[in-house]
CSV table of C-alpha atoms in Angstrom, one decimal:
chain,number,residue,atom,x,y,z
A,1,UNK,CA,-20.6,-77.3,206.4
A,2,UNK,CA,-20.3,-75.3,203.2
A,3,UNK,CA,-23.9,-74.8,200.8
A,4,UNK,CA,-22.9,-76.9,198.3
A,5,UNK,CA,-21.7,-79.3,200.9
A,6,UNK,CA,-25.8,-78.8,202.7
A,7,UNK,CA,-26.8,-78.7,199.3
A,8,UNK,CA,-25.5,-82.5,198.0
A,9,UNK,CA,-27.0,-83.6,202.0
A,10,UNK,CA,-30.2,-82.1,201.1
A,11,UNK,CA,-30.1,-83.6,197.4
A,12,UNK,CA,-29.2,-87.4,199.2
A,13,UNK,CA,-32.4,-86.9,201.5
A,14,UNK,CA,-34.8,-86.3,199.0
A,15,UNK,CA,-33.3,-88.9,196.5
A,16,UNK,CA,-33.1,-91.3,199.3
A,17,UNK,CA,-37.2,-90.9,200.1
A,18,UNK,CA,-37.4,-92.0,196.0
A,19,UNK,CA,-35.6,-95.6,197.1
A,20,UNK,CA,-32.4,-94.6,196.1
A,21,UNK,CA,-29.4,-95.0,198.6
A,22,UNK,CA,-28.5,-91.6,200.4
A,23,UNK,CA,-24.8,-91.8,199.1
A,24,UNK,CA,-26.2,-91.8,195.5
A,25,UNK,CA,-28.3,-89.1,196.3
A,26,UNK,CA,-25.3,-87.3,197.5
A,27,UNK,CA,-23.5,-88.0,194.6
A,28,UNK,CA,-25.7,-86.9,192.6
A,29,UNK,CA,-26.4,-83.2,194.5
A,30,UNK,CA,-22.7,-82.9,194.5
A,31,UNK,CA,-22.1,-83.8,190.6
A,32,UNK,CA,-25.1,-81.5,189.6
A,33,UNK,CA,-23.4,-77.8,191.2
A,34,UNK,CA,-19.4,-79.0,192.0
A,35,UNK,CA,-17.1,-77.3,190.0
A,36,UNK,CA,-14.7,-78.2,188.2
A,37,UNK,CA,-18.5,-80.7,186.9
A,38,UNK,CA,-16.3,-84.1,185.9
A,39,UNK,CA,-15.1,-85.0,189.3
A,40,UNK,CA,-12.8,-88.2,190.6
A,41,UNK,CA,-13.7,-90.8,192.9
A,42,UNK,CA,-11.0,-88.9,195.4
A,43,UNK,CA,-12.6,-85.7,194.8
A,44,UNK,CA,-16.2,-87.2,196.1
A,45,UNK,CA,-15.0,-88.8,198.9
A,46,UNK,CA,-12.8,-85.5,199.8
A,47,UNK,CA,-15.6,-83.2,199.5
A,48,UNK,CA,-18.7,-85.5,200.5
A,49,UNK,CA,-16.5,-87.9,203.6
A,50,UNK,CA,-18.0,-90.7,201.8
A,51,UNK,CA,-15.5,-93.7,202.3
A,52,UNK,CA,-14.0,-95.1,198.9
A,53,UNK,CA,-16.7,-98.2,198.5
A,54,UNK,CA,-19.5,-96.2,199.3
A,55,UNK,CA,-18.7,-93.8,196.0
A,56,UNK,CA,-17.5,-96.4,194.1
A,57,UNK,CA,-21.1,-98.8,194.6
A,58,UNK,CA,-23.0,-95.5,194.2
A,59,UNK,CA,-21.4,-94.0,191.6
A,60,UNK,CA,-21.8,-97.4,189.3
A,61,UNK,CA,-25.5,-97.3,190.4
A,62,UNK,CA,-25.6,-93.9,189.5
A,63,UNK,CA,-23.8,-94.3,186.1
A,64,UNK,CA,-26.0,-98.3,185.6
A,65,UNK,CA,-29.5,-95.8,185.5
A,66,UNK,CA,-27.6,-93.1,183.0
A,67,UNK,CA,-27.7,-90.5,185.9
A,68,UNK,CA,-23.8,-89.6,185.5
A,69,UNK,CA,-21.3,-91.0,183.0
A,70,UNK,CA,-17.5,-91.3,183.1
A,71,UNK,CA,-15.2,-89.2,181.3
A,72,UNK,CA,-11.7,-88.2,181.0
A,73,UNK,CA,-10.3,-87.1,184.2
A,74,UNK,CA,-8.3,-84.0,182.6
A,75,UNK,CA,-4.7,-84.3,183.3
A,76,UNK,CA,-4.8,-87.5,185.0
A,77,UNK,CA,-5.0,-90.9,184.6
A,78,UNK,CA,-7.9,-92.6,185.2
A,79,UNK,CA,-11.8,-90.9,184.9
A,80,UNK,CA,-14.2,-88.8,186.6
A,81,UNK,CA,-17.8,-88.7,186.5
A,82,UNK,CA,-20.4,-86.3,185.6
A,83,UNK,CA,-23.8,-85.4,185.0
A,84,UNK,CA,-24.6,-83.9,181.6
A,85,UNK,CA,-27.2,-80.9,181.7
A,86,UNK,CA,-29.6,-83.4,179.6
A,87,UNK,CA,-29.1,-86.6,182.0
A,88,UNK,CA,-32.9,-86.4,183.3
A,89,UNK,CA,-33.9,-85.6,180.2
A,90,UNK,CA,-32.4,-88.2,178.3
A,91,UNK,CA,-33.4,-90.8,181.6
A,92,UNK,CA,-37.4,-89.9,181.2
A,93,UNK,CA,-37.5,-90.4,177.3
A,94,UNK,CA,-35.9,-93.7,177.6
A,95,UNK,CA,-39.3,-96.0,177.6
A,96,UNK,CA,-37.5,-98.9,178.3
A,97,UNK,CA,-38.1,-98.7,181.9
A,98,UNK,CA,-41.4,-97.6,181.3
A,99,UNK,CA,-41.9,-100.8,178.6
A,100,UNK,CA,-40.9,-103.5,181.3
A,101,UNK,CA,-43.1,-102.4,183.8
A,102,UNK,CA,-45.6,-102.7,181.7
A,103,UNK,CA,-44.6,-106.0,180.3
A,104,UNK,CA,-44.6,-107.4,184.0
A,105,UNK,CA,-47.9,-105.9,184.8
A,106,UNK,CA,-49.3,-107.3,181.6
A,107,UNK,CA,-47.7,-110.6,182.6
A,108,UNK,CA,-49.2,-110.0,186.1
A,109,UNK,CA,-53.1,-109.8,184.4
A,110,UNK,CA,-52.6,-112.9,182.7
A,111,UNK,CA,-51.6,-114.7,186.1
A,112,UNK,CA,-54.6,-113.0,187.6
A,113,UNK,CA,-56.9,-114.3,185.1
A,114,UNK,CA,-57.1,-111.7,182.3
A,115,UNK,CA,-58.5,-108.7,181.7
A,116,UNK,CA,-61.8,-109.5,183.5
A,117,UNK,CA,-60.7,-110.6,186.4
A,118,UNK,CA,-61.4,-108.9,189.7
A,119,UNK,CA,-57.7,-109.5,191.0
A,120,UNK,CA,-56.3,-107.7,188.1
A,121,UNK,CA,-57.8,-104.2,188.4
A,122,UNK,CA,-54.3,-103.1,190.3
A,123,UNK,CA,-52.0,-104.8,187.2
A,124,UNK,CA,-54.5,-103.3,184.7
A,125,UNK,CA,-54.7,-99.6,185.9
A,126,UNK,CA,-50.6,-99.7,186.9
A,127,UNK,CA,-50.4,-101.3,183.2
A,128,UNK,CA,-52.2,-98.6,181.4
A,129,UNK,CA,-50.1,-95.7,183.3
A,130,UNK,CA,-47.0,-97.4,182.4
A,131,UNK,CA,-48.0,-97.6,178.7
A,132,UNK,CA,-49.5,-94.1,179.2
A,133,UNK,CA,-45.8,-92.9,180.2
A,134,UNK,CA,-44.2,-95.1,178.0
A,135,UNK,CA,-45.6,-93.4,174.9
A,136,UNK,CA,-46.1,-89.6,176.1
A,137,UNK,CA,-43.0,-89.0,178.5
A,138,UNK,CA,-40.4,-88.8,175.1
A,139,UNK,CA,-43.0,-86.6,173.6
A,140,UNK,CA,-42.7,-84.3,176.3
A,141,UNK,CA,-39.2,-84.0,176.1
A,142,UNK,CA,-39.1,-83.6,172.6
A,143,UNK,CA,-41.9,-80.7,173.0
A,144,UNK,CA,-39.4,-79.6,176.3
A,145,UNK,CA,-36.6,-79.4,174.1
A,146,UNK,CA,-38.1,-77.8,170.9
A,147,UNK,CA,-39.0,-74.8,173.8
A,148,UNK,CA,-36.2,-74.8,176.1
A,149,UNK,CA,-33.6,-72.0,174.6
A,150,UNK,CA,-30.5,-73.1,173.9
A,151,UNK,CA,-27.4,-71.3,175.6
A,152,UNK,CA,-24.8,-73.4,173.5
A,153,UNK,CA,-24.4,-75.7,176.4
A,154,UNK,CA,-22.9,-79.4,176.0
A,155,UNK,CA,-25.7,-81.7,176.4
A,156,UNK,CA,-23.7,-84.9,174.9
């Protein structure tokens, strides 16, 4: 097995201890060092021996929670995928996901009888951390980015 091939294993067990599927995790390992970095649904299942459902229900996961995107597969028809040097970054200061757990946890204190209420204490403290990451995650990207140096990298 090459190290890139260890690498995108290694990438799909450590993703896969997050929730996500191992495939995905894969994917993912794979997409972040392959080179040529926009590649096919035949090049994943060439280079990972993933079957052709497997990377196509990942890879829309994948692409669903703006991990990869598509893009022009160059000189052929069809598209490839990729992840853009910026994907986590751009995935952490997106408080949407942030804003609905904390909508359902707020929902969750009401059903538990309000603030007060004894039964609430798990909504209210996994509510306040949610609106806690919800307002200072896309603050630390910004700060992340203002510091990072810029090597003239695509990060569209």
């Amino acid at each position: 097995m090459s190290p890139e091939r260890r690498y995108a294993e290694e990438a799909g067990v450590l993703m896969a201890g997050l929730g996500l599927p191992p495939a995905a995790g894969k994917l993912f390992g794979w997409l972040m060092i392959c080179e040529p970095a926009a590649q096919t649904s035949g090049q994943l299942v060439e280079q990972l021996g993933l079957s052709k459902g497997s990377v196509s229900t990942n890879m829309r996961l994948l692409e669903n929670v703006g991990m990869v995107r598509r893009v022009p597969a160059p000189g052929r028809r069809g598209h490839a995928y990729q992840v853009a040097p910026d994907t986590m970054m751009r995935v952490a200061a997106d408080p949407t996901q942030f804003r609905r757990f904390r909508e359902l946890m707020d929902r969750g204190v009401t059903l538990a009888g309000g603030e007060d209420a004894s039964r609430a204490d798990r909504l209210r403290v996994t509510r306040d951390f949610y609106a806690f990451l919800e307002r200072e995650l896309p603050k630390l990207v910004a700060r992340f980015r203002s510091e990072y140096p810029s090597k003239g990298e695509n990060d569209d």
